[in-house]
Coordinates of N, CA and C in Angstrom, one line a residue:
Chain A
M1068 N 17.6 20.6 19.1 CA 17.0 21.5 18.3 C 17.7 22.1 17.3
D1069 N 18.7 22.8 18.2 CA 19.4 23.7 18.0 C 20.9 23.5 17.2
N1070 N 20.9 22.0 17.6 CA 22.4 21.3 17.2 C 21.9 20.8 16.2
I1071 N 20.9 20.8 14.9 CA 20.4 20.2 13.8 C 21.1 21.0 12.8
A1072 N 22.4 21.0 11.9 CA 21.8 21.8 11.0 C 21.3 21.2 9.9
P1073 N 20.9 22.3 8.8 CA 19.7 22.1 8.0 C 19.8 21.0 7.4
E1074 N 21.4 20.7 7.0 CA 21.6 19.3 5.8 C 20.9 18.1 6.8
Q1075 N 21.8 18.3 7.9 CA 21.0 16.8 8.7 C 19.8 16.9 8.5
A1076 N 18.8 18.1 8.8 CA 17.5 17.9 9.1 C 16.7 17.5 7.4
R1077 N 17.9 18.4 6.6 CA 17.2 17.9 5.3 C 17.3 16.3 4.9
A1078 N 18.2 15.7 5.5 CA 18.8 14.3 5.2 C 17.5 13.5 6.1
A1079 N 17.4 13.7 6.9 CA 16.3 12.6 8.1 C 15.0 13.0 7.4
L1080 N 14.5 14.1 7.1 CA 13.3 14.7 6.3 C 13.3 13.6 4.9
E1081 N 14.5 13.6 4.3 CA 14.6 12.5 3.0 C 13.9 10.8 3.3
A1082 N 15.0 10.7 4.7 CA 15.1 9.3 5.3 C 13.5 9.0 5.5
A1083 N 12.6 9.6 5.9 CA 11.1 9.2 6.6 C 10.8 9.0 5.7
D1084 N 10.9 10.5 4.0 CA 10.2 10.2 2.7 C 10.5 8.9 2.4
R1085 N 11.7 8.5 2.2 CA 11.6 7.7 1.4 C 10.8 6.4 2.7
A1086 N 10.7 6.5 3.7 CA 10.5 5.3 4.4 C 8.8 5.0 4.2
R1087 N 8.2 6.1 3.9 CA 6.8 7.1 3.2 C 6.4 6.5 2.1
L1088 N 7.5 6.5 1.0 CA 7.1 5.9 -0.5 C 7.2 4.3 -0.3
L1089 N 7.9 4.0 0.7 CA 8.1 2.4 0.5 C 7.0 1.5 1.1
V1090 N 6.2 2.5 2.2 CA 4.9 1.7 2.4 C 3.7 1.8 1.4
A1091 N 3.7 3.1 0.7 CA 2.9 3.4 -0.5 C 3.1 2.5 -1.7
G1092 N 4.3 2.0 -2.4 CA 4.5 1.4 -3.2 C 3.7 -0.2 -2.7
E1093 N 3.2 -0.3 -1.3 CA 2.6 -1.6 -1.1 C 1.0 -1.3 -1.1
V1094 N 0.6 0.0 -1.8 CA -0.8 -0.6 -1.9 C -1.2 -1.3 -3.3
G1095 N -2.2 -1.8 -3.0 CA -2.7 -3.2 -4.4 C -3.6 -3.5 -4.2
L1096 N -3.6 -4.7 -4.4 CA -4.7 -6.4 -4.2 C -4.0 -7.0 -4.3
P1097 N -4.2 -8.3 -3.5 CA -3.2 -9.9 -3.2 C -3.5 -9.7 -4.5
R1098 N -2.3 -10.5 -5.2 CA -1.7 -11.2 -6.2 C -3.3 -12.5 -6.5
G1099 N -3.6 -13.0 -5.5 CA -4.6 -13.8 -5.8 C -6.0 -13.2 -6.5
Y1100 N -6.2 -11.9 -6.1 CA -7.5 -11.1 -5.9 C -7.7 -11.4 -8.0
W1101 N -6.4 -10.9 -8.5 CA -6.3 -10.9 -10.2 C -6.7 -12.5 -10.3
W1102 N -6.1 -13.5 -10.0 CA -5.6 -14.6 -9.9 C -7.6 -15.4 -10.5
A1103 N -8.2 -14.6 -9.2 CA -9.7 -15.5 -9.1 C -10.3 -14.3 -10.0
M1104 N -10.4 -13.0 -10.9 CA -10.9 -12.2 -11.4 C -10.7 -12.8 -12.7
A1105 N -9.5 -13.4 -13.1 CA -9.5 -13.7 -14.1 C -9.6 -15.3 -14.7
A1106 N -9.9 -16.0 -13.5 CA -10.8 -17.4 -13.7 C -12.4 -16.5 -13.9
G1107 N -13.0 -15.7 -13.0 CA -14.2 -15.2 -13.1 C -14.3 -15.1 -14.7
W1108 N -13.5 -14.0 -15.5 CA -14.2 -13.7 -16.1 C -13.7 -14.3 -17.5
L1109 N -12.6 -15.8 -17.2 CA -12.8 -16.8 -18.5 C -14.2 -17.4 -18.0
L1110 N -15.1 -17.8 -17.3 CA -16.0 -18.4 -16.4 C -17.2 -17.6 -17.2
M1111 N -17.2 -15.9 -16.8 CA -18.6 -15.1 -17.5 C -18.0 -15.7 -19.6
G1112 N -17.2 -15.3 -19.6 CA -16.9 -15.9 -21.4 C -18.1 -16.7 -21.9
V1113 N -17.3 -17.6 -20.8 CA -17.7 -19.3 -21.4 C -19.3 -19.4 -20.9
L1114 N -20.3 -18.5 -19.6 CA -21.1 -18.5 -19.4 C -22.0 -17.7 -20.8
G1115 N -21.2 -16.7 -21.0 CA -22.4 -16.0 -22.0 C -22.7 -16.8 -23.3
T1116 N -21.3 -17.3 -23.6 CA -21.7 -17.9 -24.9 C -22.3 -19.5 -25.1
V1117 N -22.7 -20.3 -23.7 CA -23.0 -21.2 -24.4 C -25.0 -21.0 -23.3
L1118 N -25.1 -19.8 -22.5 CA -26.0 -19.9 -21.8 C -27.1 -18.9 -23.0
P1119 N -28.2 -18.8 -22.4 CA -29.3 -17.7 -22.9 C -29.4 -16.3 -22.5
P1120 N -29.3 -15.3 -23.2 CA -28.5 -14.0 -23.1 C -29.4 -13.8 -21.8
W1121 N -31.3 -14.4 -20.7 CA -31.0 -13.7 -19.6 C -30.3 -14.9 -18.6
S1122 N -30.0 -16.0 -18.8 CA -29.5 -16.2 -17.5 C -28.2 -16.1 -17.8
A1123 N -27.0 -15.5 -19.1 CA -26.1 -14.9 -19.0 C -26.1 -13.7 -18.1
G1124 N -27.4 -12.8 -18.4 CA -27.2 -11.8 -17.7 C -27.9 -11.8 -16.1
I1125 N -28.3 -12.3 -16.0 CA -28.6 -13.1 -14.7 C -26.8 -13.4 -13.1
A1126 N -25.9 -14.4 -14.5 CA -25.1 -14.7 -14.1 C -23.7 -13.8 -14.5
T1127 N -23.9 -12.7 -15.4 CA -22.8 -11.1 -14.6 C -23.7 -10.6 -13.3
A1128 N -25.1 -10.7 -13.0 CA -25.6 -9.6 -12.2 C -24.5 -10.6 -10.6
G1129 N -24.7 -11.8 -10.7 CA -24.6 -12.7 -9.7 C -23.0 -12.1 -10.1
F1130 N -22.2 -12.6 -10.6 CA -20.6 -12.2 -10.8 C -20.7 -10.8 -10.0
G1131 N -21.4 -9.5 -10.0 CA -20.8 -8.4 -10.3 C -21.4 -8.5 -8.0
V1132 N -22.4 -8.4 -7.6 CA -22.8 -8.7 -6.7 C -21.9 -9.8 -6.0
G1133 N -21.3 -11.1 -6.4 CA -20.4 -11.7 -5.3 C -18.7 -11.1 -4.9
H1134 N -18.7 -9.7 -6.3 CA -17.0 -9.6 -6.5 C -17.6 -8.6 -5.5
S1135 N -18.6 -8.1 -5.6 CA -18.6 -6.6 -4.4 C -18.7 -7.2 -3.1
V1136 N -18.7 -8.3 -3.0 CA -19.8 -8.4 -1.2 C -18.0 -9.7 -0.8
L1137 N -17.3 -9.7 -1.8 CA -16.3 -10.9 -1.3 C -14.8 -9.7 -1.2
A1138 N -14.8 -8.7 -2.2 CA -13.2 -8.3 -2.9 C -13.6 -6.8 -2.0
S1139 N -15.2 -6.6 -1.2 CA -15.0 -5.1 -0.8 C -14.3 -4.9 0.3
R1140 N -13.5 -6.0 1.0 CA -12.4 -5.3 1.5 C -11.4 -5.6 0.7
L1141 N -11.1 -5.8 0.2 CA -9.7 -5.2 -0.5 C -9.4 -4.4 -1.6
L1142 N -10.8 -3.9 -1.8 CA -10.8 -2.5 -2.6 C -9.8 -1.8 -2.0
D1143 N -10.0 -1.3 -0.9 CA -9.2 0.0 -0.9 C -7.6 -0.1 -0.5
G1144 N -7.0 -1.1 -1.0 CA -5.7 -1.5 -1.6 C -4.1 -1.2 -0.4
R1145 N -5.3 -1.6 0.9 CA -4.4 -1.4 2.4 C -4.0 -2.7 2.5
R1146 N -4.3 -3.8 1.3 CA -4.1 -5.4 1.9 C -3.8 -5.9 1.1
R1147 N -2.5 -5.5 0.5 CA -2.1 -6.1 -0.8 C -0.8 -7.9 -0.3
T1148 N -0.1 -7.5 0.7 CA 0.2 -8.5 1.4 C 0.1 -8.3 2.3
D1149 N 0.9 -9.9 3.3 CA 0.0 -9.4 5.2 C 1.3 -9.1 5.5
G1150 N 2.4 -8.1 5.6 CA 3.4 -7.9 5.7 C 2.9 -6.9 6.5
L1151 N 2.4 -6.0 6.0 CA 1.8 -5.0 6.5 C 0.2 -4.7 6.3
R1152 N -0.2 -3.5 6.6 CA -1.5 -2.9 6.1 C -1.3 -1.5 6.5
V1153 N -1.3 -0.8 5.4 CA -1.2 0.2 4.7 C -1.8 0.9 5.4
S1154 N -1.5 2.2 5.7 CA -2.5 3.1 6.9 C -3.2 4.2 5.5
A1155 N -5.1 4.5 5.7 CA -6.0 5.0 5.2 C -5.2 6.1 4.7
A1156 N -4.5 6.6 5.2 CA -4.0 8.5 5.0 C -2.7 8.2 3.7
V1157 N -2.5 7.1 4.1 CA -1.4 6.4 3.1 C -2.5 5.7 1.8
A1158 N -2.6 5.3 2.1 CA -3.5 4.1 0.7 C -4.6 5.0 0.0
G1159 N -5.3 6.1 0.6 CA -5.9 7.2 0.1 C -7.5 6.8 -0.2
R1160 N -8.5 7.4 -1.2 CA -9.5 7.2 -0.6 C -10.2 6.2 -1.9
R1161 N -9.2 6.8 -3.1 CA -10.0 6.7 -5.1 C -9.1 5.3 -5.3
V1162 N -8.5 4.2 -4.7 CA -8.2 3.4 -5.6 C -9.2 2.3 -5.2
P1163 N -10.5 2.3 -5.1 CA -11.9 1.3 -5.4 C -12.1 1.8 -6.2
L1164 N -12.2 3.3 -6.5 CA -13.0 3.3 -7.8 C -11.8 3.6 -9.1
V1165 N -10.6 3.4 -8.8 CA -9.9 2.9 -9.7 C -9.9 2.0 -10.1
V1166 N -10.0 0.6 -9.1 CA -10.3 -0.5 -9.7 C -11.4 -0.8 -10.1
I1167 N -12.8 -0.2 -10.1 CA -14.2 -0.5 -10.6 C -13.9 0.6 -12.1
G1168 N -12.9 1.6 -12.0 CA -12.8 1.6 -13.4 C -12.0 1.1 -14.6
M1169 N -11.0 1.0 -13.7 CA -9.9 -0.4 -14.8 C -11.3 -2.0 -15.3
L1170 N -11.7 -2.0 -14.3 CA -12.7 -3.3 -14.8 C -14.0 -3.1 -15.6
L1171 N -14.3 -2.0 -15.0 CA -15.4 -2.0 -16.5 C -14.4 -1.4 -17.7
G1172 N -13.1 -0.5 -17.6 CA -12.9 -0.4 -19.4 C -12.1 -1.9 -19.8
L1173 N -11.9 -3.0 -19.1 CA -11.8 -3.8 -19.5 C -12.9 -5.3 -20.1
V1174 N -14.2 -4.6 -19.4 CA -15.5 -5.1 -19.7 C -15.4 -4.7 -21.6
G1175 N -15.3 -3.5 -21.7 CA -15.0 -2.9 -22.7 C -14.6 -3.3 -23.5
V1176 N -13.0 -3.5 -23.4 CA -11.9 -4.2 -24.3 C -12.7 -5.6 -24.1
T1177 N -13.3 -6.0 -23.5 CA -14.0 -7.4 -23.6 C -14.9 -8.1 -25.3
V1178 N -15.7 -6.5 -24.8 CA -16.8 -6.6 -26.0 C -16.4 -6.3 -27.2
L1179 N -15.2 -5.7 -27.3 CA -14.8 -4.9 -28.2 C -14.1 -6.0 -29.2
A1180 N -13.0 -7.0 -28.0 CA -12.4 -7.8 -28.7 C -13.5 -9.0 -29.2
A1181 N -14.4 -9.0 -28.9 CA -15.6 -10.4 -29.4 C -16.5 -9.5 -30.7
L1182 N -16.3 -8.5 -30.5 CA -16.9 -8.2 -32.0 C -16.2 -8.3 -33.0
A1183 N -14.8 -7.6 -32.9 CA -13.8 -7.6 -34.0 C -13.2 -9.4 -33.9
L1184 N -13.4 -10.4 -33.0 CA -13.4 -11.6 -32.9 C -14.3 -12.0 -34.6
H1185 N -15.7 -11.8 -33.5 CA -16.5 -12.3 -34.5 C -16.8 -11.7 -35.5
A1186 N -16.2 -10.6 -35.7 CA -16.0 -9.9 -37.3 C -15.3 -10.7 -38.3
D1187 N -14.0 -11.3 -37.9 CA -13.2 -11.9 -38.4 C -13.1 -13.6 -38.5
G1188 N -14.6 -13.9 -38.2 CA -15.7 -14.9 -37.9 C -15.0 -16.5 -37.2
A1189 N -14.4 -15.7 -36.3 CA -13.9 -17.0 -35.1 C -15.4 -17.4 -34.3
G1190 N -15.0 -18.5 -34.6 CA -16.2 -19.3 -33.9 C -16.0 -18.9 -32.2
H1191 N -17.2 -19.1 -31.2 CA -16.9 -19.1 -30.3 C -15.7 -17.7 -29.9
A1192 N -16.6 -15.9 -30.2 CA -15.7 -15.2 -29.6 C -15.7 -14.5 -28.1
G1193 N -16.5 -15.0 -27.8 CA -16.8 -14.5 -26.7 C -15.9 -14.9 -25.6
I1194 N -15.7 -15.9 -26.2 CA -14.8 -16.9 -25.0 C -13.3 -16.7 -25.5
W1195 N -13.1 -16.5 -26.5 CA -11.8 -15.8 -27.4 C -11.3 -14.9 -26.6
A1196 N -12.5 -13.6 -26.7 CA -12.2 -12.1 -26.2 C -11.9 -12.2 -24.5
A1197 N -12.7 -13.7 -24.0 CA -12.8 -13.6 -22.2 C -11.0 -14.2 -22.3
V1198 N -10.8 -15.2 -22.9 CA -9.6 -16.0 -22.6 C -8.2 -14.2 -22.5
L1199 N -8.2 -13.9 -23.8 CA -7.6 -13.1 -24.0 C -7.5 -11.6 -22.9
V1200 N -8.5 -11.0 -22.3 CA -8.7 -10.0 -21.1 C -8.5 -11.4 -19.9
A1201 N -8.4 -12.3 -19.4 CA -8.6 -13.2 -18.5 C -7.0 -13.2 -18.1
A1202 N -6.1 -13.0 -19.6 CA -4.8 -13.3 -19.4 C -4.3 -11.6 -19.1
V1203 N -4.9 -10.6 -19.0 CA -4.5 -9.3 -19.5 C -4.4 -9.5 -17.4
V1204 N -5.9 -9.4 -17.3 CA -6.4 -9.2 -15.9 C -4.7 -10.4 -14.6
G1205 N -4.8 -11.8 -15.5 CA -3.9 -12.5 -14.6 C -2.6 -11.9 -14.5
F1206 N -2.1 -11.9 -15.8 CA -0.8 -11.5 -16.0 C -0.6 -10.1 -15.2
G1207 N -1.1 -9.0 -15.9 CA -0.9 -7.8 -15.9 C -2.1 -7.2 -15.1
G1208 N -2.7 -7.8 -13.6 CA -3.9 -6.3 -13.1 C -2.9 -5.9 -12.2
P1209 N -1.3 -6.3 -11.8 CA -1.3 -5.8 -10.9 C -1.0 -3.7 -11.2
E1210 N 0.3 -4.7 -12.4 CA 1.2 -3.6 -13.4 C 0.0 -2.3 -14.0
I1211 N -1.3 -2.8 -14.1 CA -2.0 -1.6 -15.0 C -2.5 -1.3 -13.5
L1212 N -3.2 -1.6 -12.8 CA -3.7 -0.8 -11.4 C -2.3 0.2 -11.3
R1213 N -1.2 -0.1 -11.2 CA -0.2 0.9 -10.4 C -0.1 2.1 -11.8
V1214 N -0.2 1.4 -12.7 CA 0.4 2.6 -13.9 C -1.5 3.4 -13.6
L1215 N -2.6 2.3 -13.7 CA -3.5 3.8 -14.1 C -3.7 4.7 -12.2
R1216 N -3.2 4.3 -11.1 CA -3.4 4.6 -10.2 C -2.6 6.3 -10.5
R1217 N -1.2 5.2 -11.1 CA -0.1 7.2 -11.4 C -1.0 8.2 -12.4
W1218 N -2.0 7.5 -13.5 CA -2.2 8.0 -14.2 C -3.6 8.9 -12.5
A1219 N -4.3 8.3 -11.9 CA -5.5 9.6 -11.4 C -5.0 10.5 -10.5
R1220 N -3.8 9.4 -10.2 CA -2.8 10.3 -8.4 C -3.5 9.6 -7.7
A1221 N -3.8 8.3 -7.5 CA -4.4 7.7 -6.2 C -4.0 7.0 -5.6
Chain B
M1417 N -3.1 20.9 15.5 CA -1.8 21.1 14.5 C -0.9 20.7 15.2
T1418 N 0.4 20.6 14.7 CA 1.0 19.4 15.3 C 2.4 19.8 15.8
Q1419 N 2.8 19.6 16.8 CA 3.4 20.9 17.7 C 5.0 20.2 17.5
A1420 N 5.6 21.3 16.8 CA 7.3 20.7 16.4 C 8.2 19.9 18.0
R1421 N 8.2 19.2 17.7 CA 9.2 18.5 18.6 C 10.5 17.7 18.4
F1422 N 11.6 18.3 18.6 CA 12.0 17.9 18.5 C 12.9 16.2 19.3
D1423 N 13.1 15.1 18.8 CA 12.8 13.7 19.4 C 14.0 13.4 19.2
E1424 N 15.0 13.1 20.4 CA 16.7 12.6 20.5 C 16.2 11.3 19.8
L1425 N 15.1 10.2 20.7 CA 14.8 9.2 20.3 C 14.5 8.7 18.9
I1426 N 13.9 9.0 18.1 CA 13.7 8.9 17.2 C 14.7 9.4 15.9
H1427 N 15.9 10.2 16.3 CA 16.3 11.3 15.2 C 17.2 10.3 14.7
P1428 N 17.8 9.2 15.4 CA 18.9 8.6 14.7 C 18.3 7.9 13.5
I1429 N 19.1 7.3 12.1 CA 18.4 7.3 11.3 C 17.7 6.2 11.0
T1430 N 17.8 5.0 11.3 CA 17.5 3.9 11.5 C 16.3 3.8 12.5
R1431 N 16.3 4.2 13.2 CA 14.7 4.6 14.1 C 14.2 5.5 13.1
L1432 N 14.7 6.0 12.7 CA 13.5 7.2 12.2 C 12.8 6.7 10.8
S1433 N 13.8 5.6 9.7 CA 12.9 4.6 9.2 C 12.1 4.1 10.1
L1434 N 12.2 3.6 10.6 CA 11.4 2.2 11.3 C 10.5 3.2 11.8
V1435 N 10.3 4.4 12.6 CA 8.9 4.6 12.8 C 8.4 5.6 11.3
A1436 N 9.6 5.9 10.7 CA 8.6 6.4 9.8 C 7.7 5.1 8.6
T1437 N 8.2 3.9 9.2 CA 7.6 3.2 8.4 C 6.2 2.6 9.3
L1438 N 6.4 2.5 9.9 CA 5.3 2.5 11.3 C 3.9 3.8 10.7
A1439 N 4.3 4.4 11.2 CA 3.5 5.6 11.0 C 2.9 5.8 9.6
A1440 N 3.1 4.5 8.5 CA 2.2 5.2 6.9 C 1.7 4.1 6.8
A1441 N 1.2 2.6 8.3 CA 1.2 1.7 8.2 C 0.3 1.2 9.4
D1442 N -1.3 0.8 9.3 CA -1.7 0.3 10.8 C -0.6 -0.3 11.3
W1443 N 0.0 -1.5 10.9 CA 1.1 -2.4 11.6 C 1.9 -2.8 10.5
A1444 N 2.6 -3.5 10.3 CA 3.8 -4.3 10.2 C 4.4 -5.3 10.7
E1445 N 4.5 -6.4 9.7 CA 5.0 -7.7 10.7 C 6.8 -7.0 10.5
F1446 N 7.1 -8.1 11.7 CA 8.8 -8.0 12.1 C 9.3 -8.9 10.4
A1447 N 9.2 -9.5 9.7 CA 9.8 -9.5 8.9 C 9.7 -9.1 8.0
F1448 N 9.0 -8.2 7.4 CA 8.1 -6.8 6.3 C 9.8 -5.9 6.6
L1449 N 9.3 -6.0 8.3 CA 10.2 -4.4 8.4 C 11.9 -4.7 8.4
K1450 N 12.1 -5.9 9.0 CA 13.9 -6.6 8.6 C 14.0 -6.3 6.8
D1451 N 13.7 -7.2 6.4 CA 13.4 -6.8 4.4 C 13.8 -5.9 4.0
R1452 N 12.6 -4.6 4.9 CA 12.5 -3.3 3.9 C 13.5 -2.4 4.5
L1453 N 13.3 -2.6 5.7 CA 14.8 -1.3 6.2 C 16.5 -2.1 5.9
Q1454 N 16.1 -3.7 5.6 CA 17.3 -4.2 5.8 C 18.5 -4.4 6.6
L1455 N 17.5 -5.1 7.9 CA 18.2 -5.0 9.4 C 18.5 -6.3 9.1
S1456 N 19.2 -6.8 10.3 CA 19.3 -7.7 11.2 C 18.1 -8.2 12.2
D1457 N 18.2 -9.2 12.6 CA 16.8 -9.7 13.4 C 17.7 -9.1 14.8
S1458 N 18.2 -8.9 15.3 CA 18.6 -8.9 16.0 C 19.1 -7.2 16.2
A1459 N 19.3 -6.5 15.4 CA 19.7 -5.2 15.1 C 18.0 -4.9 15.5
L1460 N 17.1 -5.2 14.3 CA 15.5 -5.0 14.5 C 15.2 -5.1 15.8
S1461 N 15.0 -5.8 16.1 CA 14.9 -6.4 18.0 C 15.6 -5.1 19.0
K1462 N 16.0 -5.1 18.7 CA 16.7 -3.5 19.4 C 16.0 -2.7 19.3
Q1463 N 15.7 -2.5 18.0 CA 15.0 -0.8 17.8 C 13.8 -1.1 18.6
L1464 N 13.3 -1.7 18.0 CA 11.7 -2.3 18.2 C 11.5 -2.0 20.2
T1465 N 12.3 -2.5 21.0 CA 12.6 -2.9 21.5 C 12.9 -1.4 22.8
T1466 N 13.6 -1.2 22.1 CA 13.8 0.5 22.7 C 12.4 1.2 22.3
L1467 N 11.8 1.4 21.0 CA 10.7 2.4 20.8 C 9.6 1.6 21.7
E1468 N 9.7 0.6 22.3 CA 8.6 -0.5 23.0 C 8.6 0.1 24.2
E1469 N 9.9 0.6 25.1 CA 10.4 0.5 26.2 C 9.8 2.7 26.2
A1470 N 10.0 3.1 25.2 CA 9.5 4.6 25.3 C 8.0 4.5 25.1
G1471 N 7.1 3.5 24.8 CA 5.7 3.8 25.0 C 5.5 4.2 23.0
Y1472 N 6.4 3.7 22.4 CA 6.1 4.5 21.1 C 5.7 3.3 20.4
V1473 N 6.2 2.2 20.5 CA 5.6 1.4 19.8 C 4.7 0.0 20.5
T1474 N 4.0 -0.5 20.1 CA 3.9 -2.0 20.6 C 4.4 -2.9 20.0
T1475 N 4.6 -4.3 20.5 CA 4.5 -5.4 19.3 C 3.3 -6.4 20.1
E1476 N 3.1 -7.4 18.9 CA 2.1 -8.3 19.7 C 2.7 -10.1 18.9
R1477 N 3.0 -10.7 19.1 CA 3.0 -12.1 18.8 C 2.2 -13.2 18.5
R1478 N 1.9 -13.3 17.0 CA 0.8 -14.4 17.0 C 1.1 -15.1 16.4
L1479 N 0.3 -16.3 16.2 CA 0.6 -17.8 15.8 C -0.5 -17.8 14.2
S1480 N 0.5 -18.1 13.3 CA 0.0 -17.6 11.7 C 0.9 -19.0 11.1
G1481 N -0.1 -19.7 10.2 CA 0.0 -20.7 9.5 C 1.5 -21.7 10.5
G1482 N 1.0 -21.8 11.9 CA 2.3 -22.7 12.9 C 3.1 -21.8 12.6
R1483 N 3.7 -20.7 12.5 CA 4.7 -19.9 12.5 C 4.6 -18.5 13.7
R1484 N 4.9 -18.7 14.4 CA 5.1 -17.4 15.3 C 5.6 -15.8 14.4
K1485 N 4.9 -14.9 14.3 CA 5.5 -13.5 14.6 C 4.8 -12.8 14.5
V1486 N 5.7 -12.2 14.6 CA 5.2 -10.1 15.4 C 4.9 -9.6 14.7
R1487 N 4.4 -8.6 15.4 CA 3.2 -7.6 14.6 C 4.0 -5.7 15.6
A1488 N 4.3 -5.3 15.0 CA 4.7 -4.0 15.4 C 4.0 -2.8 14.9
R1489 N 2.9 -2.3 15.9 CA 2.4 -0.6 15.4 C 2.7 0.5 16.4
L1490 N 2.9 1.3 15.6 CA 2.8 2.5 16.2 C 1.6 3.5 17.2
T1491 N 2.3 3.8 18.3 CA 1.2 4.0 19.3 C 0.9 5.7 19.3
S1492 N -0.3 6.1 19.7 CA -0.8 7.3 19.1 C 0.4 8.0 20.2
A1493 N 1.4 8.0 21.3 CA 2.4 8.5 21.6 C 3.4 8.5 20.6
G1494 N 3.7 7.5 20.0 CA 4.7 6.8 19.0 C 4.4 7.9 17.9
R1495 N 3.2 8.0 17.6 CA 2.8 8.7 16.5 C 2.9 10.6 16.7
D1496 N 2.6 10.7 17.3 CA 2.6 12.3 17.8 C 3.7 12.8 17.9
A1497 N 5.0 11.9 18.5 CA 6.4 12.3 18.7 C 7.0 11.8 16.9
F1498 N 6.3 11.4 16.6 CA 6.9 11.5 15.1 C 6.4 12.6 14.6
N1499 N 4.9 12.9 14.3 CA 4.8 14.0 14.0 C 5.2 15.6 14.4
G1500 N 5.4 15.0 15.7 CA 6.6 16.6 16.5 C 7.7 16.9 15.5
H1501 N 8.6 15.6 15.4 CA 9.6 15.0 15.1 C 9.6 15.7 13.6
I1502 N 9.1 15.2 13.3 CA 9.1 16.2 11.3 C 9.0 17.7 11.3
A1503 N 8.1 17.7 12.1 CA 7.6 19.0 12.0 C 8.7 20.1 12.5
A1504 N 9.8 19.6 13.4 CA 10.2 20.3 13.6 C 11.6 20.2 13.1
L1505 N 12.0 19.2 12.1 CA 13.0 18.7 11.1 C 12.5 20.2 10.4
Q1506 N 11.1 20.1 9.8 CA 10.9 20.9 8.5 C 11.1 22.5 8.9
A1507 N 10.8 22.9 10.4 CA 11.1 24.0 10.8 C 12.6 24.5 10.6
V1508 N 13.5 23.0 11.3 CA 15.0 23.7 11.0 C 15.3 24.0 9.4
V1509 N 15.2 23.2 8.6 CA 15.1 23.4 6.8 C 14.6 25.0 6.3
A1510 N 12.6 25.1 7.2 CA 12.6 26.2 6.3 C 13.0 27.4 7.5
D1511 N 13.7 27.2 8.4 CA 14.1 28.5 8.8 C 16.0 28.9 8.1
A1512 N 16.8 27.7 7.6 CA 17.6 28.2 7.0 C 17.3 28.9 5.5
A1513 N 16.4 28.5 5.0 CA 15.8 28.7 3.4 C 15.2 30.1 3.8
A1514 N 14.6 30.6 4.4 CA 14.5 31.5 4.6 C 15.1 32.8 4.7
P1515 N 15.4 33.9 4.0 CA 16.0 35.2 4.0 C 16.4 35.8 5.8
S1516 N 17.3 35.9 5.8 CA 17.9 36.3 7.1 C 17.2 37.8 7.2
E1517 N 16.7 38.6 8.2 CA 16.0 39.6 8.6 C 17.2 40.1 9.5
G1518 N 16.9 41.6 9.3 CA 17.8 42.7 9.7 C 17.8 43.8 9.1
P1519 N 18.3 44.8 10.0 CA 18.1 46.1 9.0 C 19.3 46.4 8.0
P1520 N 18.3 46.8 6.9 CA 18.8 47.3 5.8 C 20.3 48.0 5.4
A1521 N 21.6 47.6 5.6 CA 22.9 48.0 5.8 C 22.8 50.0 4.8

C-alpha cells in the first residue's frame, strides 16, 4: 500500500467509479414494458371512448391493478436487460416513485390533449389523445424516465 | 465500517474495473462484462478464473434460450476485499491531500 502513488490511487478510484457509473446507466425498465404500456394506453383510450363511463372506470381500475401486479418486479429499475441485475444500493429506492409519477403525469397530458382536441372539434378526441401519448410512451419512455431520474436524483 | 486493506489481486486496472462492475450488480452475464469492459473472451475468462480461485467471484453456467450463458457474481469475501481496497485507495489520496504536519519553522 505504501508503494502506491496518490496519482495511481486516484486513477484506480476513477476506474472503479467509471465501472459503477456504467452499471448505474443500466437502471431502467425493459423496452417491452414501454411497448406494453403504450398498447395499454391505446386500449384505455379506445375503451374510454366506446364504453359507458362506469365500464371505462372499471377498465381503468383493472388496468391499474394489472400494472401493479405484472410490473411490480420491474419498477425497481434493476432488470432493464437480461445482461445483469443492478444492485439495490446502486439503483436506489426512488425509481418506482419516479415511474409512477411519470405515468400519472402522462395521464394528465392525455386528459389535457383530449380536452384540447375536443375543443378543436376533433371526433374521438380520447382515442387520438391516447394515440399521441402511447407514441410518446412507446418511443420515448426510456428517455423520459432517464431525464426524470436525473431531475429527481433517483 | 470498512477496514482499509490494499488488495494486490484486485488492484490491476482491468481486474479492478471487473470487480467494481460486479460490486455494483447482483450478478452480470459474461457477454455483458465482455462488451462493457471491452475484453476478449479469453481475457475475461482468465480474469474471472483468477478471481474465482481467490474466492472473490462465483460463476454459474446456465442454459437460456438454448444457449449456454455464464453468470458471475461477487462473493461476500470479494465484496469485503473490494470495499477494503477502495478504502485503502481513498486513504492514500486523503493522506496526499492532507497538509503535512510538523513543527512550525
